[in-house]
Each structure stands twice: as C-alpha cells, then as structure tokens.
C-alpha cells in the first residue's frame, strides 16, 4: 500500500491526504483552487513560483493541467464545528487585535463602521480578504435572573477568503473553519471590549471560568 501524506494547503489551510509517490508534482487544492507542490513528507504544501503558476494556468486552459487526480485526494474535516448559526447565540470574528464582524439572529453579520455596526452585505469592501481570523461562539442561555453567557467555543478560520463570505450566505463562513483555537492577549482585549459594548455586564461577567480566561492571561481555556 502506498504511503499517504497529510498535506496542508499553504493558502486556505485545508488538510488533504495525498500519495507519497506524488511528491514533487504540481497539484491544485480542491478547497480553494490554489496550486501547490506536493512535499516529500507530511506538512505544509510548497507554494510554486509565479512563473510555475503561470505555466500551470496556461496548461489548464489547454486541458493538460498537471494536478493530482480527484480520487487521489481526500479532503479532511479536521475538527467538528457548527454547520449553522444558533439563533440563541452570538458570534464574533476577530483578527489579530480587533473586531471584524458580529452576528446575531435577525440582523445577520455586521461589520464595524464609523463607530456602529452595519450589515456586511451592504459593505463588502470592509471585509478583509486575508488575515489571521478567529471565530468565537458565545453560548447564551436564559436563566431566571436573565440571559447569561454559559459557554464559549473558539475556532480558527482559513487565512484567505473566509471573511469575504459574510457578504453572501451567513452560514458560509462556517465552512472555512480549520480547527479549534485560543485567543491571544490583543484578541481577548478586543472580545472584552465587544462584550462590554453589546451586552449588560452581568450577562458575561458572572461566568467565572470565561471571565478568568479573558482577564487573566495565564489561564488556559478549557471547553466544557
């Protein structure tokens, strides 16, 4: 049986299974369409030179594209993640240090503009095409004392063309989740600012576990 490599696309970070004997061949990612060179060992795929990409595109137009056959590539979904946005929850997308987008039922995805939130569909030019993006699911429940933040899940999104999907189907961004993640200090500060701005303090501050994670930078978040 041929050795199988686990290869991560350098562009969208999708993970593929590719036969080891195809190392050195040019291929095309089935998820984002980026060309890459199959590495000799499992790891991140090699980005071709601009000259090679040009040649590959020319060959593709001639129906002689060099690529791994579809049956030789198996896309892996590396992490279980939501396929729909829960109407009871809120969702936040952060880049490395600031709020990029905010979702709530009835209003859809919104982006910050001039100190307020505006619909992402109306302002697609405000959606960055690439970056280090993190999706935070804020799990809310109705308690006798009111709405409370009871849980939180954090996901890493693909670096390219994940946030731009917010201008279309509001669930489409979930397809770009590549794994679980944690928050860096600037991201925690941005999330805290978002909570303070859009929620009453008692909604989120009474959850000691989450509050400790967001305010004590030495505490690791553990999923419930």
XYZ file of N, CA and C in Angstrom:
672
model
N 0.849 -1.197 0.000
C 0.000 0.000 0.000
C 0.886 1.249 0.000
N 0.553 2.206 -0.850
C 1.356 3.427 -0.964
C 1.257 4.254 0.322
N 2.372 4.885 0.681
C 2.393 5.758 1.853
C 1.517 6.977 1.580
N 0.789 7.406 2.607
C -0.106 8.547 2.474
C 0.442 9.727 3.274
N 0.507 10.883 2.641
C 0.955 12.108 3.309
C -0.253 12.940 3.718
N -0.111 13.622 4.843
C -1.113 14.614 5.258
C -0.532 15.975 4.899
N -1.131 16.612 3.915
C -0.593 17.860 3.376
C -1.568 19.000 3.625
N -1.059 20.095 4.176
C -1.885 21.274 4.448
C -1.670 22.319 3.361
N -2.746 22.813 2.802
C -2.656 23.847 1.775
C -2.076 25.118 2.391
N -1.093 25.713 1.734
C -0.459 26.930 2.247
C -1.419 28.117 2.180
N -2.447 28.013 1.341
C -3.351 29.135 1.123
C -4.552 29.127 2.064
N -5.359 28.050 2.029
C -6.583 28.016 2.842
C -6.455 27.153 4.082
N -5.320 26.439 4.226
C -5.020 25.601 5.381
C -5.874 24.343 5.466
N -6.569 24.000 4.382
C -7.273 22.718 4.352
C -6.238 21.593 4.388
N -6.618 20.452 4.959
C -5.712 19.310 5.051
C -6.170 18.224 4.087
N -5.206 17.666 3.339
C -5.510 16.653 2.337
C -4.679 15.401 2.579
N -5.161 14.274 2.076
C -4.381 13.035 2.046
C -3.929 12.808 0.608
N -2.610 12.710 0.415
C -2.057 12.555 -0.925
C -1.017 11.440 -0.913
N -0.983 10.629 -1.945
C 0.005 9.557 -2.031
C 1.416 10.106 -2.049
N 2.321 9.460 -1.303
C 3.703 9.929 -1.183
C 4.452 9.863 -2.508
N 4.070 8.929 -3.383
C 4.789 8.821 -4.649
C 4.487 9.975 -5.608
N 3.575 10.889 -5.181
C 3.265 12.060 -5.993
C 4.068 13.282 -5.544
N 4.999 13.083 -4.605
C 5.837 14.182 -4.122
C 6.575 14.840 -5.280
N 6.613 16.157 -5.254
C 7.273 16.906 -6.306
C 6.360 17.289 -7.449
N 5.169 16.680 -7.496
C 4.201 17.006 -8.544
C 3.449 18.277 -8.194
N 2.988 18.969 -9.212
C 2.133 20.134 -9.009
C 0.703 19.646 -8.819
N -0.020 20.274 -7.925
C -1.393 19.884 -7.643
C -2.238 21.136 -7.440
N -3.525 20.918 -7.320
C -4.455 22.033 -7.105
C -5.350 21.697 -5.929
N -5.413 22.579 -4.954
C -6.219 22.342 -3.753
C -7.693 22.242 -4.127
N -8.387 21.172 -3.707
C -9.803 21.024 -4.033
C -10.694 21.982 -3.252
N -10.155 22.599 -2.211
C -10.956 23.506 -1.390
C -10.924 24.943 -1.891
N -9.715 25.449 -2.203
C -9.598 26.864 -2.588
C -9.087 27.071 -4.006
N -8.586 26.008 -4.635
C -8.119 26.128 -6.007
C -6.688 26.599 -6.166
N -5.955 26.765 -5.060
C -4.569 27.228 -5.144
C -3.659 26.107 -5.645
N -2.709 26.431 -6.503
C -1.724 25.461 -6.961
C -0.651 25.293 -5.880
N -0.121 24.077 -5.759
C 0.951 23.830 -4.807
C 1.799 22.654 -5.290
N 2.961 22.502 -4.651
C 3.840 21.373 -4.942
C 3.729 20.372 -3.791
N 3.457 19.138 -4.110
C 3.327 18.108 -3.080
C 4.693 17.916 -2.401
N 4.764 18.078 -1.080
C 6.038 17.916 -0.374
C 6.441 16.450 -0.261
N 7.694 16.221 0.114
C 8.200 14.855 0.242
C 7.731 14.187 1.534
N 7.322 14.991 2.511
C 6.843 14.461 3.788
C 5.600 15.237 4.208
N 4.843 14.694 5.150
C 3.649 15.379 5.631
C 4.012 16.763 6.162
N 3.150 17.727 5.869
C 3.402 19.099 6.317
C 2.709 20.083 5.402
N 3.173 21.317 5.416
C 2.571 22.369 4.607
C 3.058 22.253 3.163
N 2.142 22.382 2.234
C 2.487 22.295 0.820
C 3.397 23.450 0.413
N 4.182 23.210 -0.604
C 5.118 24.220 -1.110
C 4.405 25.123 -2.114
N 4.551 26.423 -1.937
C 3.948 27.373 -2.879
C 4.816 27.476 -4.127
N 4.235 27.284 -5.311
C 5.029 27.355 -6.543
C 5.478 28.791 -6.825
N 6.454 28.926 -7.689
C 6.881 30.247 -8.128
C 5.795 30.860 -9.010
N 5.826 32.172 -9.162
C 4.839 32.842 -10.015
C 4.942 32.344 -11.460
N 6.164 32.062 -11.882
C 6.366 31.565 -13.236
C 5.721 30.199 -13.416
N 5.867 29.328 -12.398
C 5.266 27.999 -12.488
C 3.746 28.094 -12.472
N 3.207 28.989 -11.630
C 1.753 29.153 -11.571
C 1.219 29.596 -12.928
N 1.942 30.504 -13.568
C 1.528 30.970 -14.885
C 1.497 29.822 -15.875
N 2.530 28.971 -15.831
C 2.590 27.831 -16.748
C 1.467 26.839 -16.470
N 1.187 26.624 -15.182
C 0.124 25.690 -14.831
C -1.229 26.181 -15.318
N -1.460 27.481 -15.202
C -2.729 28.039 -15.663
C -2.841 27.933 -17.180
N -1.726 28.139 -17.858
C -1.742 28.008 -19.314
C -2.054 26.569 -19.722
N -1.468 25.615 -19.013
C -1.722 24.208 -19.317
C -3.170 23.838 -19.011
N -3.717 24.452 -17.933
C -5.104 24.169 -17.572
C -6.033 24.608 -18.694
N -5.720 25.746 -19.291
C -6.547 26.240 -20.386
C -6.468 25.321 -21.589
N -5.362 24.598 -21.693
C -5.182 23.668 -22.809
C -5.649 22.257 -22.455
N -6.282 22.119 -21.288
C -6.795 20.821 -20.841
C -5.687 19.825 -20.517
N -4.494 20.331 -20.261
C -3.383 19.446 -19.920
C -2.779 19.836 -18.582
N -3.642 20.221 -17.657
C -3.168 20.698 -16.366
C -2.482 19.572 -15.590
N -1.344 19.889 -14.947
C -0.649 18.927 -14.088
C -1.246 19.038 -12.699
N -1.913 18.019 -12.253
C -2.519 18.047 -10.923
C -2.765 16.629 -10.431
N -2.988 16.488 -9.145
C -3.348 15.200 -8.578
C -4.802 14.921 -8.939
N -5.091 13.714 -9.345
C -6.453 13.358 -9.716
C -7.369 13.449 -8.499
N -8.646 13.814 -8.712
C -9.574 13.963 -7.590
C -9.639 12.728 -6.703
N -9.571 11.531 -7.300
C -9.672 10.316 -6.494
C -8.426 10.068 -5.654
N -7.344 10.831 -5.912
C -6.113 10.660 -5.148
C -6.019 11.635 -3.987
N -7.016 12.501 -3.859
C -7.034 13.494 -2.782
C -8.296 13.316 -1.954
N -8.136 13.274 -0.671
C -9.280 13.182 0.232
C -9.206 14.355 1.197
N -10.170 15.261 1.090
C -10.182 16.409 1.996
C -10.618 15.954 3.377
N -9.904 16.391 4.410
C -10.214 16.024 5.783
C -10.902 17.191 6.470
N -11.947 16.921 7.206
C -12.540 17.940 8.060
C -11.888 17.762 9.427
N -10.863 18.579 9.747
C -10.033 18.330 10.906
C -10.695 18.557 12.255
N -11.870 19.158 12.278
C -12.486 19.437 13.567
C -13.998 19.495 13.401
N -14.708 18.995 14.393
C -16.156 19.124 14.394
C -16.505 20.582 14.672
N -17.383 21.121 13.883
C -17.741 22.521 14.066
C -19.205 22.727 13.691
N -19.809 23.812 14.144
C -21.221 24.051 13.817
C -21.411 24.262 12.329
N -22.524 23.773 11.804
C -22.842 23.951 10.393
C -23.924 25.012 10.205
N -24.501 25.445 11.306
C -25.480 26.535 11.271
C -25.226 27.432 12.478
N -25.640 28.670 12.368
C -25.513 29.610 13.470
C -26.730 29.461 14.384
N -26.479 29.203 15.659
C -27.563 29.020 16.622
C -28.217 30.373 16.911
N -29.501 30.525 16.663
C -30.157 31.826 16.860
C -30.114 32.332 18.298
N -29.879 31.431 19.262
C -29.813 31.864 20.660
C -28.439 32.423 21.024
N -27.447 32.137 20.194
C -26.075 32.547 20.498
C -25.683 33.801 19.727
N -24.501 34.303 20.039
C -23.896 35.395 19.289
C -22.551 34.905 18.767
N -22.107 35.464 17.664
C -20.852 35.052 17.045
C -20.004 36.282 16.744
N -18.732 36.159 17.042
C -17.790 37.256 16.850
C -16.615 36.760 16.017
N -16.192 37.549 15.055
C -14.970 37.250 14.303
C -13.945 38.324 14.624
N -12.748 37.873 15.009
C -11.652 38.770 15.351
C -10.490 38.540 14.401
N -9.732 39.606 14.133
C -8.434 39.385 13.502
C -7.418 39.320 14.632
N -6.195 39.660 14.409
C -5.184 39.519 15.457
C -5.376 40.475 16.627
N -6.195 41.542 16.438
C -6.312 42.512 17.529
C -7.611 43.300 17.568
N -8.554 43.023 16.670
C -9.763 43.850 16.661
C -10.981 43.062 16.192
N -12.156 43.636 16.443
C -13.413 43.054 15.991
C -13.551 43.248 14.486
N -13.829 42.145 13.783
C -14.018 42.192 12.337
C -15.501 42.105 11.983
N -16.253 41.258 12.695
C -17.669 41.088 12.390
C -18.405 40.541 13.612
N -19.717 40.788 13.638
C -20.565 40.383 14.766
C -21.885 39.871 14.195
N -22.362 38.737 14.732
C -23.620 38.162 14.246
C -24.622 37.982 15.364
N -25.860 38.323 15.062
C -26.975 37.976 15.947
C -28.199 37.741 15.091
N -29.086 36.867 15.577
C -30.244 36.491 14.793
C -31.097 37.716 14.471
N -31.613 37.724 13.270
C -32.450 38.838 12.841
C -31.684 39.962 12.170
N -30.401 40.075 12.475
C -29.591 41.141 11.891
C -28.479 40.611 11.001
N -28.152 39.329 11.155
C -27.110 38.737 10.331
C -25.729 39.259 10.686
N -24.792 39.068 9.780
C -23.425 39.528 10.012
C -23.331 41.026 9.833
N -22.692 41.674 10.788
C -22.489 43.116 10.751
C -21.007 43.419 10.943
N -20.583 44.531 10.382
C -19.187 44.943 10.499
C -19.124 46.350 11.094
N -18.065 46.643 11.868
C -17.933 47.982 12.437
C -17.599 49.019 11.368
N -18.292 50.139 11.440
C -18.032 51.241 10.504
C -18.446 52.546 11.159
N -17.494 53.438 11.311
C -17.761 54.758 11.885
C -18.431 54.661 13.256
N -17.943 53.721 14.079
C -18.439 53.612 15.449
C -19.733 52.856 15.618
N -20.269 52.273 14.562
C -21.501 51.488 14.679
C -21.395 50.250 13.814
N -22.364 49.334 13.969
C -22.389 48.114 13.173
C -23.313 48.290 11.976
N -22.826 47.873 10.800
C -23.630 47.956 9.581
C -23.651 46.583 8.923
N -24.697 46.265 8.163
C -24.785 44.944 7.519
C -23.597 44.675 6.603
N -23.022 43.488 6.736
C -21.863 43.120 5.913
C -22.227 43.079 4.435
N -23.448 42.703 4.123
C -23.852 42.601 2.722
C -23.848 43.961 2.031
N -24.067 45.008 2.811
C -24.096 46.354 2.229
C -22.710 46.980 2.163
N -21.763 46.418 2.913
C -20.409 46.975 2.958
C -19.361 45.881 2.701
N -19.446 45.177 1.573
C -18.493 44.092 1.318
C -17.048 44.575 1.219
N -16.849 45.865 0.907
C -15.496 46.398 0.801
C -14.794 46.473 2.145
N -15.570 46.346 3.252
C -14.984 46.371 4.589
C -14.531 44.990 5.056
N -14.774 43.957 4.249
C -14.418 42.599 4.623
C -13.021 42.275 4.107
N -12.050 42.067 5.002
C -10.682 41.764 4.559
C -10.604 40.415 3.854
N -9.736 40.342 2.833
C -9.600 39.116 2.054
C -8.680 38.103 2.720
N -7.759 38.562 3.549
C -6.858 37.619 4.200
C -6.409 38.168 5.547
N -5.968 37.252 6.415
C -5.528 37.633 7.746
C -5.627 36.454 8.696
N -5.290 36.698 9.948
C -5.419 35.668 10.989
C -6.766 35.869 11.677
N -7.751 35.059 11.289
C -9.114 35.246 11.766
C -9.526 34.155 12.751
N -10.275 34.563 13.755
C -10.773 33.653 14.778
C -12.265 33.881 14.955
N -13.019 32.786 14.961
C -14.464 32.840 15.186
C -14.764 32.419 16.614
N -15.498 33.249 17.340
C -15.867 32.947 18.724
C -17.379 32.777 18.806
N -17.806 31.609 19.286
C -19.224 31.356 19.511
C -19.534 31.643 20.974
N -20.369 32.629 21.225
C -20.781 32.984 22.586
C -22.109 32.290 22.864
N -22.070 31.293 23.736
C -23.250 30.475 24.007
C -24.064 31.098 25.135
N -25.290 31.488 24.804
C -26.155 32.192 25.744
C -27.342 31.326 26.139
N -27.767 31.451 27.376
C -28.952 30.744 27.867
C -29.774 31.686 28.729
N -31.078 31.461 28.705
C -31.980 32.275 29.522
C -32.134 31.652 30.897
N -31.711 32.382 31.914
C -31.804 31.943 33.307
C -32.901 32.735 34.013
N -33.295 32.303 35.217
C -34.308 33.065 35.954
C -33.916 34.533 36.154
N -32.601 34.776 36.293
C -32.128 36.143 36.506
C -31.871 36.904 35.214
N -32.048 36.228 34.061
C -31.848 36.888 32.777
C -30.945 36.076 31.854
N -30.573 36.654 30.737
C -29.702 35.984 29.769
C -28.273 35.969 30.305
N -27.638 34.783 30.234
C -26.282 34.634 30.753
C -25.405 33.899 29.746
N -24.138 34.286 29.721
C -23.132 33.604 28.908
C -22.710 32.344 29.646
N -22.992 31.181 29.059
C -22.730 29.918 29.745
C -21.602 29.101 29.118
N -21.168 29.477 27.939
C -20.099 28.728 27.288
C -19.497 29.518 26.142
N -18.379 29.016 25.655
C -17.693 29.702 24.566
C -16.861 28.688 23.784
N -16.962 28.744 22.477
C -16.112 27.928 21.614
C -15.318 28.857 20.699
N -14.067 28.492 20.448
C -13.184 29.339 19.647
C -12.649 28.515 18.483
N -12.784 29.046 17.275
C -12.357 28.334 16.079
C -11.417 29.199 15.240
N -10.491 28.534 14.591
C -9.591 29.201 13.656
C -10.199 29.126 12.263
N -10.146 30.247 11.528
C -10.659 30.289 10.168
C -9.502 30.295 9.164
N -9.802 29.901 7.946
C -8.803 29.943 6.883
C -8.302 31.371 6.701
N -7.037 31.508 6.347
C -6.422 32.834 6.242
C -6.974 33.655 5.081
N -7.389 33.002 4.027
C -7.832 33.733 2.846
C -9.294 33.457 2.522
N -10.000 34.508 2.156
C -11.361 34.442 1.633
C -12.359 33.740 2.560
N -12.137 33.810 3.852
C -13.132 33.295 4.788
C -14.103 34.414 5.179
N -13.567 35.560 5.548
C -14.409 36.675 5.988
C -15.211 37.272 4.835
N -14.691 37.227 3.625
C -15.428 37.778 2.484
C -16.749 37.044 2.246
N -16.865 35.820 2.776
C -18.102 35.055 2.608
C -19.270 35.652 3.390
N -18.975 36.545 4.307
C -20.038 37.151 5.116
C -20.985 37.991 4.274
N -20.546 38.390 3.082
C -21.390 39.199 2.210
C -22.451 38.351 1.515
N -22.326 37.022 1.607
C -23.281 36.128 0.965
C -24.093 35.356 1.996
N -24.090 34.041 1.856
C -24.798 33.162 2.796
C -24.181 33.324 4.186
N -24.984 33.634 5.184
C -24.437 33.901 6.519
C -23.826 32.678 7.174
N -24.151 31.470 6.671
C -23.571 30.258 7.235
C -22.268 29.856 6.532
N -21.971 30.464 5.399
C -20.853 30.022 4.561
C -19.513 30.091 5.277
N -19.353 31.048 6.180
C -18.070 31.200 6.881
C -17.747 29.973 7.725
N -18.754 29.233 8.155
C -18.526 28.048 8.974
C -17.778 26.968 8.196
N -17.884 27.004 6.882
C -17.193 26.017 6.048
C -15.687 26.261 6.007
N -15.244 27.429 6.465
C -13.815 27.765 6.417
C -13.112 27.500 7.743
N -13.814 26.914 8.718
C -13.187 26.576 9.995
C -12.132 25.496 9.773
N -10.935 25.729 10.307
C -9.842 24.762 10.125
C -9.448 24.056 11.419
N -9.956 24.501 12.549
C -9.595 23.860 13.805
C -9.995 24.703 15.002
N -9.779 24.149 16.190
C -10.011 24.917 17.413
C -8.852 25.875 17.623
N -9.079 26.895 18.409
C -8.046 27.913 18.625
C -8.162 28.476 20.026
N -7.188 29.282 20.389
C -7.224 30.062 21.620
C -7.141 31.525 21.240
N -7.197 32.398 22.216
C -7.117 33.828 21.943
C -5.822 34.407 22.484
N -5.199 35.257 21.678
C -4.030 35.990 22.138
C -4.493 37.185 22.964
N -3.567 37.770 23.692
C -3.925 38.882 24.575
C -4.665 40.004 23.845
N -4.203 40.480 22.674
C -4.953 41.541 21.983
C -6.361 41.109 21.578
N -6.521 39.826 21.258
C -7.844 39.329 20.889
C -8.765 39.270 22.107
N -8.218 38.873 23.243
C -9.014 38.866 24.479
C -9.490 40.269 24.807
N -8.611 41.240 24.635
C -8.975 42.627 24.917
C -10.063 43.103 23.958
N -9.954 42.703 22.684
C -10.972 43.085 21.701
C -12.312 42.432 22.011
N -12.282 41.154 22.453
C -13.521 40.465 22.798
C -14.146 41.076 24.044
N -13.342 41.412 25.032
C -13.853 42.074 26.231
C -14.536 43.398 25.878
N -13.913 44.138 24.999
C -14.494 45.415 24.573
C -15.835 45.191 23.882
N -15.918 44.131 23.076
C -17.164 43.803 22.388
C -18.251 43.425 23.389
N -17.910 42.611 24.375
C -18.879 42.214 25.401
C -19.379 43.421 26.178
N -18.473 44.302 26.529
C -18.858 45.493 27.288
C -19.772 46.419 26.477
N -19.550 46.429 25.180
C -20.294 47.349 24.319
C -21.680 46.836 23.974
N -21.822 45.520 23.803
C -23.084 44.990 23.290
C -23.869 44.129 24.283
N -23.329 43.938 25.491
C -24.024 43.146 26.498
C -24.024 43.882 27.841
N -25.042 43.610 28.649
C -25.014 44.089 30.034
C -23.920 43.312 30.769
N -23.232 43.950 31.683
C -22.080 43.333 32.339
C -22.423 42.012 33.021
N -23.587 41.952 33.670
C -23.937 40.724 34.386
C -24.166 39.549 33.432
N -24.406 39.829 32.164
C -24.628 38.764 31.192
C -23.386 37.896 31.034
N -22.209 38.502 31.065
C -20.979 37.758 30.802
C -20.005 37.680 31.974
N -20.039 38.654 32.881
C -19.015 38.693 33.932
C -19.254 37.685 35.053
N -20.472 37.140 35.158
C -20.763 36.200 36.237
C -20.276 34.783 35.938
N -19.853 34.532 34.702
C -19.259 33.236 34.371
C -17.785 33.316 34.749
N -17.434 32.758 35.894
C -16.079 32.914 36.425
C -15.017 32.308 35.524
N -15.357 31.185 34.902
C -14.389 30.498 34.052
C -14.017 31.357 32.837
N -15.041 31.875 32.151
C -14.797 32.695 30.971
C -14.187 34.034 31.358
N -14.683 34.605 32.449
C -14.150 35.896 32.893
C -12.670 35.771 33.239
N -12.301 34.662 33.889
C -10.893 34.449 34.241
C -10.045 34.290 32.989
N -10.596 33.578 32.011
C -9.846 33.371 30.764
C -9.593 34.696 30.042
N -10.587 35.560 30.030
C -10.464 36.808 29.287
C -9.665 37.881 30.027
N -9.547 37.744 31.342
C -8.860 38.789 32.114
C -7.536 38.344 32.714
N -7.323 37.038 32.829
C -6.061 36.515 33.354
C -5.340 35.818 32.217
N -4.273 36.409 31.730
C -3.620 35.924 30.534
C -2.760 34.681 30.767
N -2.789 34.130 31.993
C -2.047 32.895 32.233
C -2.969 31.700 32.344
N -4.289 31.929 32.261
C -5.255 30.843 32.376
C -5.582 30.290 30.999
N -5.562 28.982 30.832
C -5.899 28.346 29.574
C -7.377 28.042 29.550
N -8.022 28.282 28.415
C -9.434 27.996 28.292
C -9.647 26.521 28.026
N -10.563 25.923 28.759
C -10.901 24.516 28.553
C -12.371 24.443 28.192
N -12.650 23.683 27.134
C -14.037 23.575 26.694
C -14.837 22.780 27.695
N -16.071 23.208 27.876
C -16.953 22.496 28.803
C -17.601 21.319 28.104
